[in-house]
Amino acid sequence: MLRVGNKAACLACRNLVSTNMGVRFRVPLQKLHPLSRAIHHRYSGNANPQRPPHRTAARYFTSMSRLPMRPPKPPSGSGGQGHQQQRNFWVASLAARLLKLRYILLGSAVGGGYTAKKTYDEWKEMLPDFSEYNWVIPDFVWELSEQIDLDKLAKALPEMEEIAKLLPDFDKIGENFTFLKSLLSSGVSLGSEVKGASGLHLLLETSGDPPLKATDSSTSAAQEGSDKQYKKSSDKERVDLLQEELLRTQLKYQRMLERLEKENKELRKVVLQKDDKGIHQRKVKKSLIDLYSEVLDILSDYDANYNTQDHLPRVVVVGDQSAGKTSVLEMIAQARIFPRGSGEMMTRSPVKVTLSEGPHHVAMFKDSGREFDLSKEEDLAALRHEIELRMRKSVKAGQTVSCETISLSVKGPGIQRMVLVDLPGVISTVTAGMASDTKETIFSISKAYMQNPNAIILCIQDGSVDAERSIVTDLVSQMDPQGKRTIFVLTKVDLAEKNLASPNRIQQIVEGKLFPMKALGYFAVVTGKGSSGESIDSIKDYEEEFFQNSRLLKDGMLKAHQVTTKNLSLAVSDCFWKMVRESVEQQADVFKASRFNLETEWKNNYPRLRELDRNELFEKAKNEILDEVISLSQVTPQHWEAILQKKLWERVSTHVIENIYLPAAQTMDSGTFNTTVDIKLKQWTDKQLPHKALEVAWETLQEEFARFMAEYKGKDQDDIFDKLKEAVKDESIKRHKWNERAMDSLRVIQHNALEDRSITDKPQWDAAIQFMEETLQSRLKDTESVIGDMVGPGWRQRWLNWMNRTPDQHIRNETKNELERLLKLHDEHTAYLANDEVTTVRKNLEGRGVEVDPVLIKDTWHQLYRRHFLQKALSHCNLCKRGFYYYQRHFVDSELECNDVVLFWRIQRMLVITANTLRQQLTNTEVRRLEKNVKEVLDDFGEDMEKKTHLITGRRVQLAEDLKKVREIQEKLEAFIEALHKEK
């Protein structure tokens, strides 16, 4: 070792300093020497005088320095023989010095460090983007970063050039290793001290250079044997070993990723639990994928106009029936969420699944607030059952599949963010139980989703069946002939490898050489052993174990990045978001133009009207209808009773006159009259009268309700509500059920009213006579009209209006004249003609040349006698106007009997009491129940979008609906684009 002065250093240090140390600045000797001494001069005698010298023959040189041009001078005090011996064996001593274990370890550390750094960079590139997990970090961390000046802190750190000065010159170390290898391979004898150099030998041999040569025979023989052993290993075995090592490395990193994801999940749970306890309160914003999914949900319900089409990206999952589409989607979602069947069609309608990352593994429907915990088997079973029910409900009668989309969101740790649409499997033949157009319907649904130029097509092919039987590949190649947005997935690879005699066929499939279809990428996956009870974790373990032992990977038929659903989900997610970023702003501009067109049309056609959509119009109509129903409670009791009394008499008057009054009036004395009347009134009250009264009350309520709804129309009334109001009125009346329990009490009230015969004062007597007179006059008028229709026009009408009688009217007129002569002869005739009287009338008519039927004679007699009786009753009514005095004396010592007036008073009083009772029931009970029914009908209509669409129609409504949808879509898209830019 040379003595160190101001500018002195060892030869090794001088050689190192002569070139750049991996940096652009030359390191001064004063700064390099301490490092050089720490590395190379550890055992120098000058450094530690108390330690005995170690291998003094080579102590002047380090392993990193070149050989000197001249040998050093011998130290003073040594003999010439010793100097000669030292000169003769300096090469062997130097080699023994250089091959010490510490230098081999140093070289291994340098090479190993470089290899470790390269492996770490490759592993880091395989990690997913954790930028979306920033929300897990509490807010105070971000606030702390705002308060601390990170730039100032970074400036305080030392520069990279200063740090590089402290590092060894790796280039120089490499040159020294090259020099050392060339020196040792020149045939120099190393002696017995080279036996410990096997580590360096292997290190140098792996670089492709020839092995070290030694003069010792035993060492040479060992090296030659080792060379022969290495030559025997074939290239194929080396390739197999490298492939196995690559696969093990990938699986190891994948397990590390899963472990990190699990730790991340636990960390997020802790953070959320702190949020629940109030330790850290902040509003969680919607994730990027949730914002995007909301836009797609709105578009799915939007009836596009003005050529505005939904071209936003989503992943469309298509494949043959039972090819494993649903299983692949479940592996991506990491849960068995779909119903399963053995060979039958299970996916009957499109299912849109929004996948997003979250702390808990849950699922939720778009139109439901229930969360299904996917970690619990009972919730999984309930979710599958709910999906199956929704699918069957969406399928119309006589159909097998439906185009109605079911929206479902799944969140969980480690799930890739994307939107997938699972479509019904493509079939080649319609089987029993299917609709005849099932095949065409599935094709049309699949084409409708795949024709979107920004949709990513995930084509699923069953690897366990012959590829020539596939239908979906031809369909996909038609929709995406260039394969710019198609990802091909081969399922059931385990069965394919087991069943296929030529595994090269699988290689042809995943390389895109077997099908004419082109694709962005090809993947091979295993989705379980075929058992419906398998869990996702067991399927993952089985898939990993299969590919680890599969010949497809060992023989190089499949690449490592082409296998497992984990790699597939990563690739699909990357492709999805790439497509989103490329197309979303263009779609936003399209909707902006559509909004401008719609707003221009509204301003031109409806300048003074507000833009109310169908729901807002329904709410407005609902308020108007409820106001009209409330108006029923403002009807006065007098109005209710007058209407009820009038309608009830119109309903029962015919029965009273024909079945009670006329039969009783045919009796000869007052006792028989009263007895007949009491019996018939009792029968009528027990059987018919209460039912008739309730019918009249119900009809009156309907008419008043309809009248108020019709009268409510005014200047501000919108005729767009007419159809809705009519439907609400009809449905409310249909649902309304009258309280039947009031019938029994009404029957008792009516029976008591009809039993009362005591007229207390003259006004009541006069009112009864007036009521009787009006009733008889009305009946007489009706009878005159019937007779006039029977006999035809009289002579005045025939002459003035040029009208003639028909032959039947002529016969009836002759019959009438003959019967009138009979009544004049017998003024007290009974209501019925005797047979001999009928024969006499018929013979008299035949004598005048009129052929008449006996039935016609009786019909004509009935009307004539009815008119005759009513005329006599009216005359008797006039006589009874002054008969109240005789009534009070019970008609004693009087020839005048007015029992018919008492009958009409009893009827009139019954009508008044019944109307009052019905009015009380209407105002106290039925009006409120009707109002309740109207509210229920309106609520039901409000929840039924199809009915609202049918009842509230018109261009004005549709234009307002389109405006609302387009604005909402544009706002959602702008919010999504803003969030997307922030994520970048």
C-alpha angles and dihedrals in degrees: 000000000000121000114261118232134158093300103011128111141153121284092249091055091048090052091049093049094051091076133043114274096227090290134081097246125079113235115229117240092237090062096039098048098072090052091045091050091048091053106032109020100048093126098038114142091223091055095055113015094182094061113084115246114269117216095339091189091076102024094108092064137056129212090251099053129085123244114274119250091231130031115250121257115266115254119259116268097033123117127243093246092056090049091052092049090049090051093049096052101033092108094055092044091049092051091048088050093048095048096057115133094247092063092047088052090049092053092046090050092052094048093041092050092054091048092048091051092052092047091049092052092051092048091049091054089055092057116102123244107276094186091103089062093067090105090069091067109089119249094245089066091058091044089051090052089053093052095047118070101228093181091057091048091049092052089054091059119090118265122255090247091059091049091048090057089067094054124089120252102260092188091056091046089053092051090051091051090051091050092047092051093050090048094051094044093056093086099263113159112245098186124207095323095075092073091094094053098089093110093055090043092058093044092054094041094056090062091070098256123124117272123263118278121222131190092220110098097217092051092048092050092051091050092048090052090049091050091053092049091053092047091054092061107093126224091244092059091050091051090050091050092049092049092049090048091049092050092048090050093051093048090048091053091045090054089049090053091050090050091051091048090051091051089047090052092052090048092053091049089055091050092049091048089054089051091053091051092052096247092121117021121186137137112256110224123219114269122246094253091049091055090049092047091053089057091052091048091054092047092051089062096040119105099215119225134174090038090292104152133181105251098156115131124259133154110257113203110206132166146129118294112282091008091127101262094139092044092054091049090049091052090052090047090043093226138086094240103148129079115253135211139178105256097321125115109270103164102071099161137023113279116202110205119191109202119199139160117259142153095251130044102239139143131208137179120236094239097040135070096209118112118211113211103221092197090068120074094213091056090048091053091048091050093051090048092050092050091050091050092049091049093051091045092053092053111090123224112285094018133103103201134028134211092214110117123229111210119211131168124205123192129183145133115288095011115139115239113246144113117246130184116205109206129196113274117265112249132197099202134034109231132200114296094028126109114256093244096048095109094050092044092054091048092050093048091049093047092048090059097038096048089070100107091216098047117112111225115216102196112199118202125186107234094195094068132058112283091224090068093063118114101177096065092064091047092050093047089054093052096041108021094167094048093229094141104024127106116191120213124190111203132195092031090161091062091042093054091047097047103036117088091202114046088188086079089069089051090052090052096050091044091054094242099115100053126050086225116106125212143180092236143356125221136183119207141172117218100188140290095292099267117130091212096062117118124226092248093053091049090051091050091048092048092049093047092048096052091043090059099030121118088217090075097033092053092045095245090126128036120228093244091054097064138074127037089255092067089042093055092048092051094046092048092050091048091047095053092043089056091046094053092048098049112024097084092049090053090049090056090051092055091045090058091046091052091053092052093049094048091050092053092050093050091051098046105029107024096155100041129087119243098253116170125211095274093049091048090050091053090050092050090046092057092049093050092049090051089053092050091050088054088068090070089058094062110115120243091238090057092049093048095046092051093044093048093049095047093045092053091048088053098047103028094091091053092047094050100039102035104028114020102037096046091046093047090058090068120101101228140035095246093059090044094055093044092051091047094050093049095048093044091052092051091046093050094049097049116020116010100073092048091049091049094052091047090052092049092049092048090047091053090050093049093048091048091050091045092055092048090050094045092049090072111105141138093305094045113116113217089209087081097056095093093047094048093050091050092048092049094049094045093046092051090046092054096043114103118193116233101258093190089076091064095077094051090045091053092054092048093050093046092053091047093053094048092059113095100167113114105193104195145015096257090060089049091050092046090052092050091049091049090049093047093050091048094049093046091051091051092046090052091051091049092050089052092052092050091048091054090049098052098031129223121344126236093271093055092044092055100039100036099031093238128151134198123249119237090256091050089049091054092047091048091054090047091050092052091051093049093047090057088053092053092049090055093046109033092170094050119148125247094260132062120230120234093248089052090053091050091049092051092048093050092048090053092047089053087060091048097259117132109206136175120234090233090058090051092053093047091051091047091053093058094042093049090047090055091046092050094048091050091052091046092053090051090050090048090057090052091051094056087088095036100093089099091056090045091057088054089046090247092290114167091005132112090208117093119182102180090134089060090054089050092054090046090054090049092047093049091048090053092051095049092044092050091050092050093048091047091055091049091048097050097038101041121359099052091053092046090050090051089051091050091050091053091049091049091049091049091050092048090048091057093045105079092181092057092047089051090052096047100039107049141146140099091276091058094045092048092052090048092052092048092052093047095046092048092048092048092048092049092048091048092050091050090048093048091049091051090046091054091049091053091053 
